[in-house]
Amino acid sequence: MHAAAVCKILWFVWNRDGITLGPTCAPKKHVVFLKTHKTASSTVLNILYRYGESRNLTFALPTQDHLGYPKRFKAEFVKDFAKNRDKEHNIICNHMRFNLPEVKRVMPNGSFYFSIVRNPVRLAESSFAYYHSVSPAFKRAASLGEFVLHADSYYKRQERNSHYTRNLMWFDFGYDNNMMDGPGFNASTALGELERTFDLILVAEYFDESMVLLREALCWELEDVVYFRLNARSSASVSSLNATTADRVRVWNWLDLKLYCHFNASFWQRVATYGHERMQQDLGRLRELRQRLSATCLQGGTPVEGERVTSNALRPDNFGKAKILGYILRANLSSSARELCQRMVLPERYHLHHLQSLLPPVTPKAVGKWGGKPPVTMGRRS
């Protein structure tokens, strides 16, 4: 039996009461994740990277850091696609602007499609912090409150990176983020298209519940979706918004608000179908797994300011006004445990470059079947 089929991600912290799921369905191995901006999507990406690596799945990777974003996705944005159009890909998950016909050129029929949304008020606050230095519209304002007060004069839709400042999720899903309801456009039509395309839409504010639903939908193990938050900001770089500013943000991002409200509602319908008692049990198990893993992997058990991370490979990149948290691993980890813990906290850029073979692995790969060591088999690259 393949090592990945018998190994548990928490092999080294389990005791006699360890948690098993024993699914009767077949785990899905063809997955499309639309990685939306500022929605906890980096954490989802890490989960997919680790799952694909441990099972030797093939990623449809970009040649650089994203799949042609902010252009609408084309199959040719996938590394080496033009050279081998018949190659089977298992997972596509890097930033793209969604374009279903082109995605279908890369991914086989029957692939599982999912994405994630976030409250547009919190998303706008995060976007302002991250993209203030690269978006001229944001740079004209000293604060998000000032921007939404004068958005009509600050915002110029043809400017570079203007999409970060208005209806960013709507843009990522492939639509015109400046559309207005009228004879030629109805937001409900677009939402219906997304309903038919995506098998599951997660909600960032309820990330644990999202992971439980994702685990069931993919027929994976609960251990496969355990996580540490990545690319999260320190509390000092998060701004509070008053009610007036929040209302103006909603009006300015009305398409994102429609998108969020629609899929927030469908999310809770799915939770209801899952069952309240069952959800609470699985939430408890997921959080117990994360707590055990934190105690095993992390010095202090919690994230720290990125400047305190001494390892260059594990130090997160600050961007704009955002100060990103990182992790310091415990010093007494075995080599095999360290490999697993490093994968859990590896910043997105370094993890991607490793998969692209642009950088060496963080630690040497272990060889052979699992025998007291976790699986460290690297996924096939695109």
Coordinates of C-alpha atoms in Angstrom, one line a residue:
M1 CA 0.0 0.0 0.0
H2 CA 1.2 3.5 -0.9
A3 CA 2.7 5.3 2.1
A4 CA 0.2 8.2 1.8
A5 CA -2.7 5.7 2.3
V6 CA -1.5 4.5 5.7
C7 CA 0.1 7.6 7.1
K8 CA -1.6 10.2 9.3
I9 CA -0.4 13.7 9.4
L10 CA -0.4 13.6 13.2
W11 CA 1.4 10.3 13.5
F12 CA 3.8 11.7 16.1
V13 CA 1.2 13.2 18.4
W14 CA -1.6 10.6 18.3
N15 CA -2.3 8.5 21.3
R16 CA -4.6 5.5 21.8
D17 CA -7.6 7.9 21.5
G18 CA -6.4 9.2 18.1
I19 CA -9.1 10.2 15.6
T20 CA -9.9 8.2 12.5
L21 CA -12.6 8.8 9.9
G22 CA -12.6 5.7 7.7
P23 CA -14.4 7.2 4.7
T24 CA -16.3 4.9 2.5
C25 CA -16.2 7.2 -0.6
A26 CA -13.3 7.7 -2.9
P27 CA -11.1 10.7 -2.3
K28 CA -11.4 13.3 -5.1
K29 CA -8.1 13.8 -6.8
H30 CA -9.1 16.4 -9.5
V31 CA -9.6 19.7 -7.8
V32 CA -10.0 23.3 -9.0
F33 CA -9.6 26.0 -6.4
L34 CA -10.3 29.6 -7.3
K35 CA -7.9 31.4 -5.0
T36 CA -9.6 34.7 -4.3
H37 CA -7.6 37.6 -2.8
K38 CA -7.6 38.5 0.9
T39 CA -10.0 35.7 1.9
A40 CA -7.7 33.3 3.9
S41 CA -7.0 31.6 0.5
S42 CA -3.3 31.2 1.3
T43 CA -4.2 28.8 4.1
V44 CA -6.4 26.8 1.7
L45 CA -3.5 26.8 -0.8
N46 CA -1.2 25.3 1.8
I47 CA -3.6 22.5 2.5
L48 CA -3.9 21.7 -1.2
Y49 CA -0.1 21.8 -1.7
R50 CA 0.5 19.5 1.2
Y51 CA -2.2 17.1 0.1
G52 CA -0.9 17.0 -3.5
E53 CA 2.7 16.5 -2.4
S54 CA 1.9 13.7 -0.1
R55 CA 0.0 11.8 -2.7
N56 CA 2.3 12.6 -5.7
L57 CA -0.4 14.5 -7.5
T58 CA 0.3 16.7 -10.5
F59 CA -0.2 20.5 -10.1
A60 CA -1.1 22.9 -12.9
L61 CA 1.5 25.5 -11.9
P62 CA 2.2 29.0 -13.1
T63 CA 5.5 29.9 -14.7
Q64 CA 5.9 32.7 -12.2
D65 CA 3.8 33.6 -9.2
H66 CA 0.3 33.5 -10.6
L67 CA -1.7 32.2 -13.6
G68 CA -1.7 35.3 -15.7
Y69 CA -3.6 37.4 -13.1
P70 CA -5.2 39.9 -13.5
K71 CA -5.8 38.8 -17.1
R72 CA -8.6 36.2 -17.5
F73 CA -7.1 32.8 -17.3
K74 CA -5.9 31.0 -20.3
A75 CA -4.7 27.4 -20.4
E76 CA -1.3 28.6 -21.8
F77 CA -0.6 30.3 -18.5
V78 CA 0.0 26.9 -17.0
K79 CA 3.7 25.9 -17.1
D80 CA 4.5 23.7 -20.1
F81 CA 0.9 23.4 -21.2
A82 CA 1.7 24.4 -24.8
K83 CA 4.3 21.6 -24.9
N84 CA 2.0 18.9 -23.6
R85 CA -1.7 19.6 -24.0
D86 CA -2.7 16.1 -23.1
K87 CA -1.0 16.0 -19.7
E88 CA -3.3 15.1 -16.9
H89 CA -3.4 17.6 -14.0
N90 CA -4.9 16.9 -10.6
I91 CA -4.9 20.3 -8.9
I92 CA -5.0 23.9 -10.1
C93 CA -5.0 26.3 -7.2
N94 CA -2.9 29.4 -7.8
H95 CA -4.2 32.9 -8.3
M96 CA -6.2 33.3 -11.5
R97 CA -9.0 35.4 -12.8
F98 CA -11.6 32.7 -13.5
N99 CA -12.4 31.7 -17.0
L100 CA -14.3 28.4 -17.1
P101 CA -13.8 27.3 -20.7
E102 CA -10.0 27.7 -20.4
V103 CA -9.9 25.9 -17.0
K104 CA -11.7 23.0 -18.7
R105 CA -8.9 22.8 -21.2
V106 CA -6.5 22.0 -18.4
M107 CA -8.6 20.1 -15.9
P108 CA -10.6 16.9 -16.7
N109 CA -14.4 16.6 -16.7
G110 CA -15.7 15.8 -13.2
S111 CA -13.2 17.9 -11.4
F112 CA -14.3 19.4 -8.1
Y113 CA -14.6 23.2 -8.2
F114 CA -14.5 25.3 -5.0
S115 CA -13.6 28.8 -3.8
I116 CA -13.9 31.1 -0.8
V117 CA -15.6 34.4 -0.1
R118 CA -15.2 36.9 2.7
N119 CA -17.3 39.8 4.2
P120 CA -16.6 42.6 1.7
V121 CA -16.1 45.2 4.5
R122 CA -13.3 43.2 6.1
L123 CA -12.0 42.3 2.6
A124 CA -11.8 46.0 1.6
E125 CA -10.0 46.9 4.9
S126 CA -7.4 44.1 4.2
S127 CA -7.1 45.1 0.5
F128 CA -6.4 48.7 1.4
A129 CA -3.6 47.6 3.8
Y130 CA -2.0 45.2 1.3
Y131 CA -2.4 47.2 -2.0
H132 CA -2.2 50.8 -0.9
S133 CA 1.3 51.1 -2.4
V134 CA 0.4 49.5 -5.8
S135 CA -3.0 50.8 -6.5
P136 CA -3.1 54.5 -7.6
A137 CA -6.7 54.9 -6.4
F138 CA -5.8 53.7 -2.9
K139 CA -2.6 55.8 -2.9
R140 CA -4.6 59.0 -3.3
A141 CA -6.3 58.3 0.1
A142 CA -4.8 58.3 3.5
S143 CA -7.4 55.8 4.8
L144 CA -10.1 53.5 3.6
G145 CA -12.7 55.9 5.1
E146 CA -11.4 58.7 3.0
F147 CA -11.2 56.5 -0.1
V148 CA -14.9 55.4 0.1
L149 CA -16.0 59.0 0.9
H150 CA -14.4 60.2 -2.3
A151 CA -14.3 57.0 -4.3
D152 CA -15.9 58.5 -7.4
S153 CA -13.1 60.9 -7.8
Y154 CA -10.2 58.7 -6.6
Y155 CA -11.2 55.6 -8.7
K156 CA -10.3 55.4 -12.3
R157 CA -11.2 52.0 -13.7
Q158 CA -8.6 51.9 -16.5
E159 CA -5.7 52.5 -14.1
R160 CA -3.3 49.7 -13.3
N161 CA -4.4 47.6 -10.3
S162 CA -7.8 49.4 -10.0
H163 CA -9.5 46.1 -9.5
Y164 CA -8.1 45.8 -6.0
T165 CA -10.2 48.7 -4.9
R166 CA -13.7 47.7 -6.0
N167 CA -15.6 44.4 -6.0
L168 CA -12.4 42.4 -5.9
M169 CA -14.1 39.0 -5.4
W170 CA -16.4 39.7 -8.3
F171 CA -13.4 40.5 -10.5
D172 CA -11.6 37.3 -9.4
F173 CA -14.6 35.2 -10.3
G174 CA -14.2 36.5 -13.8
Y175 CA -16.8 39.2 -14.1
D176 CA -16.7 43.0 -14.7
N177 CA -16.3 44.6 -11.3
N178 CA -17.8 47.8 -12.6
M179 CA -21.1 46.4 -13.9
M180 CA -24.4 48.0 -12.8
D181 CA -27.8 46.4 -12.8
G182 CA -29.7 47.3 -16.0
P183 CA -31.1 46.0 -19.2
G184 CA -27.9 44.2 -20.2
F185 CA -26.8 42.9 -16.8
N186 CA -28.3 41.2 -13.8
A187 CA -26.1 40.1 -10.9
S188 CA -28.5 37.2 -10.2
T189 CA -27.7 35.7 -13.6
A190 CA -24.0 35.6 -12.8
L191 CA -24.7 34.1 -9.3
G192 CA -26.7 31.4 -11.0
E193 CA -23.8 30.6 -13.3
L194 CA -21.4 30.3 -10.3
E195 CA -23.9 28.1 -8.5
R196 CA -23.8 25.7 -11.4
T197 CA -20.0 25.8 -11.8
F198 CA -18.8 25.6 -8.2
D199 CA -19.4 22.5 -6.0
L200 CA -18.7 24.4 -2.8
I201 CA -18.0 28.0 -1.8
L202 CA -16.4 28.4 1.6
V203 CA -16.8 31.4 3.9
A204 CA -13.6 32.9 5.4
E205 CA -15.3 34.0 8.7
Y206 CA -16.2 30.4 9.4
F207 CA -13.0 28.8 8.3
D208 CA -13.2 25.7 10.6
E209 CA -16.7 25.0 9.5
S210 CA -15.5 25.5 5.9
M211 CA -12.8 22.9 6.4
V212 CA -15.3 20.3 7.8
L213 CA -17.5 20.8 4.8
L214 CA -14.6 20.7 2.4
R215 CA -13.3 17.5 4.0
E216 CA -16.6 15.8 3.5
A217 CA -17.1 17.1 -0.1
L218 CA -13.6 15.8 -1.1
C219 CA -13.9 12.6 0.9
W220 CA -10.6 13.4 2.5
E221 CA -9.5 12.7 6.1
L222 CA -10.0 15.4 8.8
E223 CA -6.2 15.4 9.2
D224 CA -5.9 16.5 5.6
V225 CA -7.5 19.9 6.3
V226 CA -5.8 20.7 9.6
Y227 CA -4.0 24.0 9.2
F228 CA -2.1 26.9 10.6
R229 CA -3.2 30.3 9.4
L230 CA -0.9 31.7 6.8
N231 CA -0.4 35.3 5.5
A232 CA -2.4 36.6 8.4
R233 CA -1.7 40.2 9.6
S234 CA -0.7 41.2 13.1
S235 CA -3.5 42.9 15.1
A236 CA -1.5 46.2 15.0
S237 CA -1.9 46.4 11.2
V238 CA -5.7 45.8 11.2
S239 CA -7.8 48.9 11.2
S240 CA -11.2 49.2 12.8
L241 CA -14.0 50.8 10.7
N242 CA -16.8 52.9 12.0
A243 CA -20.4 52.2 10.9
T244 CA -20.5 55.0 8.4
T245 CA -17.3 53.8 6.7
A246 CA -18.6 50.2 6.7
D247 CA -21.9 51.3 5.0
R248 CA -20.0 53.2 2.4
V249 CA -17.7 50.2 1.7
R250 CA -20.8 48.0 1.2
V251 CA -22.3 50.5 -1.3
W252 CA -19.0 50.8 -3.2
N253 CA -18.6 47.0 -3.3
W254 CA -22.3 46.2 -3.9
L255 CA -21.4 43.3 -6.3
D256 CA -19.1 41.7 -3.7
L257 CA -21.9 42.2 -1.2
K258 CA -24.4 40.3 -3.4
L259 CA -21.9 37.6 -4.0
Y260 CA -21.1 37.2 -0.3
C261 CA -24.7 37.3 0.9
H262 CA -25.7 34.7 -1.7
F263 CA -23.0 32.2 -0.9
N264 CA -23.1 32.9 2.9
A265 CA -26.7 31.8 2.7
S266 CA -26.0 28.6 0.7
F267 CA -23.1 27.8 3.1
W268 CA -25.4 27.7 6.1
Q269 CA -27.9 25.6 4.2
R270 CA -25.1 23.2 3.7
V271 CA -24.1 23.3 7.3
A272 CA -27.8 22.6 8.2
T273 CA -27.7 19.6 5.9
Y274 CA -24.5 18.4 7.5
G275 CA -26.2 18.5 10.9
H276 CA -25.5 20.7 13.9
E277 CA -24.5 18.0 16.3
R278 CA -22.2 16.3 13.7
M279 CA -20.7 19.7 12.8
Q280 CA -19.9 20.5 16.5
Q281 CA -18.3 17.1 16.9
D282 CA -16.1 17.5 13.9
L283 CA -15.2 21.1 14.8
G284 CA -14.0 19.8 18.2
R285 CA -11.9 17.1 16.5
L286 CA -10.4 19.5 14.0
R287 CA -9.5 22.0 16.7
E288 CA -8.0 19.3 18.9
L289 CA -5.9 18.1 16.0
R290 CA -4.7 21.7 15.4
Q291 CA -4.0 22.2 19.1
R292 CA -1.9 19.0 19.2
L293 CA 0.0 20.0 16.1
S294 CA 0.6 23.5 17.5
A295 CA 2.0 22.1 20.7
T296 CA 4.3 19.7 18.7
C297 CA 5.5 22.1 16.0
L298 CA 5.5 25.6 17.3
Q299 CA 7.7 27.5 19.8
G300 CA 5.2 29.1 22.1
G301 CA 2.3 27.4 20.2
T302 CA 1.2 30.6 18.5
P303 CA 2.2 32.8 15.5
V304 CA 4.7 35.7 16.0
E305 CA 5.5 38.9 14.2
G306 CA 7.3 38.0 11.0
E307 CA 10.5 39.9 11.9
R308 CA 11.0 37.5 14.8
V309 CA 11.2 34.5 12.4
T310 CA 14.9 33.7 12.1
S311 CA 14.7 31.2 9.3
N312 CA 14.8 32.9 5.9
A313 CA 12.7 30.2 4.3
L314 CA 10.0 30.5 6.9
R315 CA 9.9 34.3 7.2
P316 CA 6.8 35.8 5.7
D317 CA 6.9 38.7 3.3
N318 CA 5.4 42.0 4.5
F319 CA 3.4 43.8 1.8
G320 CA 2.2 47.4 1.8
K321 CA 1.1 48.4 5.2
A322 CA 0.4 44.8 6.3
K323 CA 2.6 43.2 8.8
I324 CA 2.4 39.5 8.4
L325 CA 2.7 36.9 11.1
G326 CA 4.9 33.9 10.9
Y327 CA 6.0 30.9 12.9
I328 CA 9.0 29.7 14.8
L329 CA 9.4 25.9 15.0
R330 CA 10.5 24.2 18.1
A331 CA 14.2 23.4 18.2
N332 CA 13.9 19.8 19.4
L333 CA 12.0 18.3 16.5
S334 CA 13.2 15.2 14.8
S335 CA 14.2 15.6 11.2
S336 CA 11.0 13.9 9.9
A337 CA 8.7 15.9 12.2
R338 CA 10.5 19.1 11.2
E339 CA 9.8 18.3 7.5
L340 CA 6.1 18.1 8.2
C341 CA 6.0 21.1 10.5
Q342 CA 7.9 23.2 8.0
R343 CA 5.4 22.3 5.3
M344 CA 2.6 23.6 7.5
V345 CA 4.1 27.0 7.9
L346 CA 6.0 27.5 4.7
P347 CA 5.1 30.9 3.1
E348 CA 3.2 30.6 -0.1
R349 CA 5.9 32.0 -2.4
Y350 CA 8.6 29.6 -1.1
H351 CA 6.3 26.7 -1.3
L352 CA 5.3 27.5 -4.9
H353 CA 8.9 28.0 -5.9
H354 CA 9.8 24.6 -4.4
L355 CA 7.0 22.9 -6.4
Q356 CA 8.4 24.7 -9.5
S357 CA 11.8 23.4 -8.7
L358 CA 13.2 26.9 -8.5
L359 CA 14.4 26.4 -5.0
P360 CA 15.7 23.3 -3.2
P361 CA 13.5 21.5 -0.6
V362 CA 13.6 22.9 2.9
T363 CA 15.0 19.6 4.1
P364 CA 16.2 16.5 2.3
K365 CA 13.5 14.1 1.2
A366 CA 13.2 10.9 3.2
V367 CA 13.5 7.7 1.2
G368 CA 11.4 4.6 1.5
K369 CA 8.1 3.5 3.0
W370 CA 6.7 4.9 6.2
G371 CA 8.0 3.2 9.3
G372 CA 7.7 5.6 12.1
K373 CA 8.3 8.6 9.8
P374 CA 5.7 10.8 8.1
P375 CA 5.2 10.8 4.3
V376 CA 7.4 13.4 2.6
T377 CA 6.9 12.3 -1.0
M378 CA 6.9 15.4 -3.2
G379 CA 4.2 16.0 -5.7
R380 CA 4.8 15.8 -9.4
R381 CA 5.3 19.3 -10.9
S382 CA 3.6 20.6 -13.9

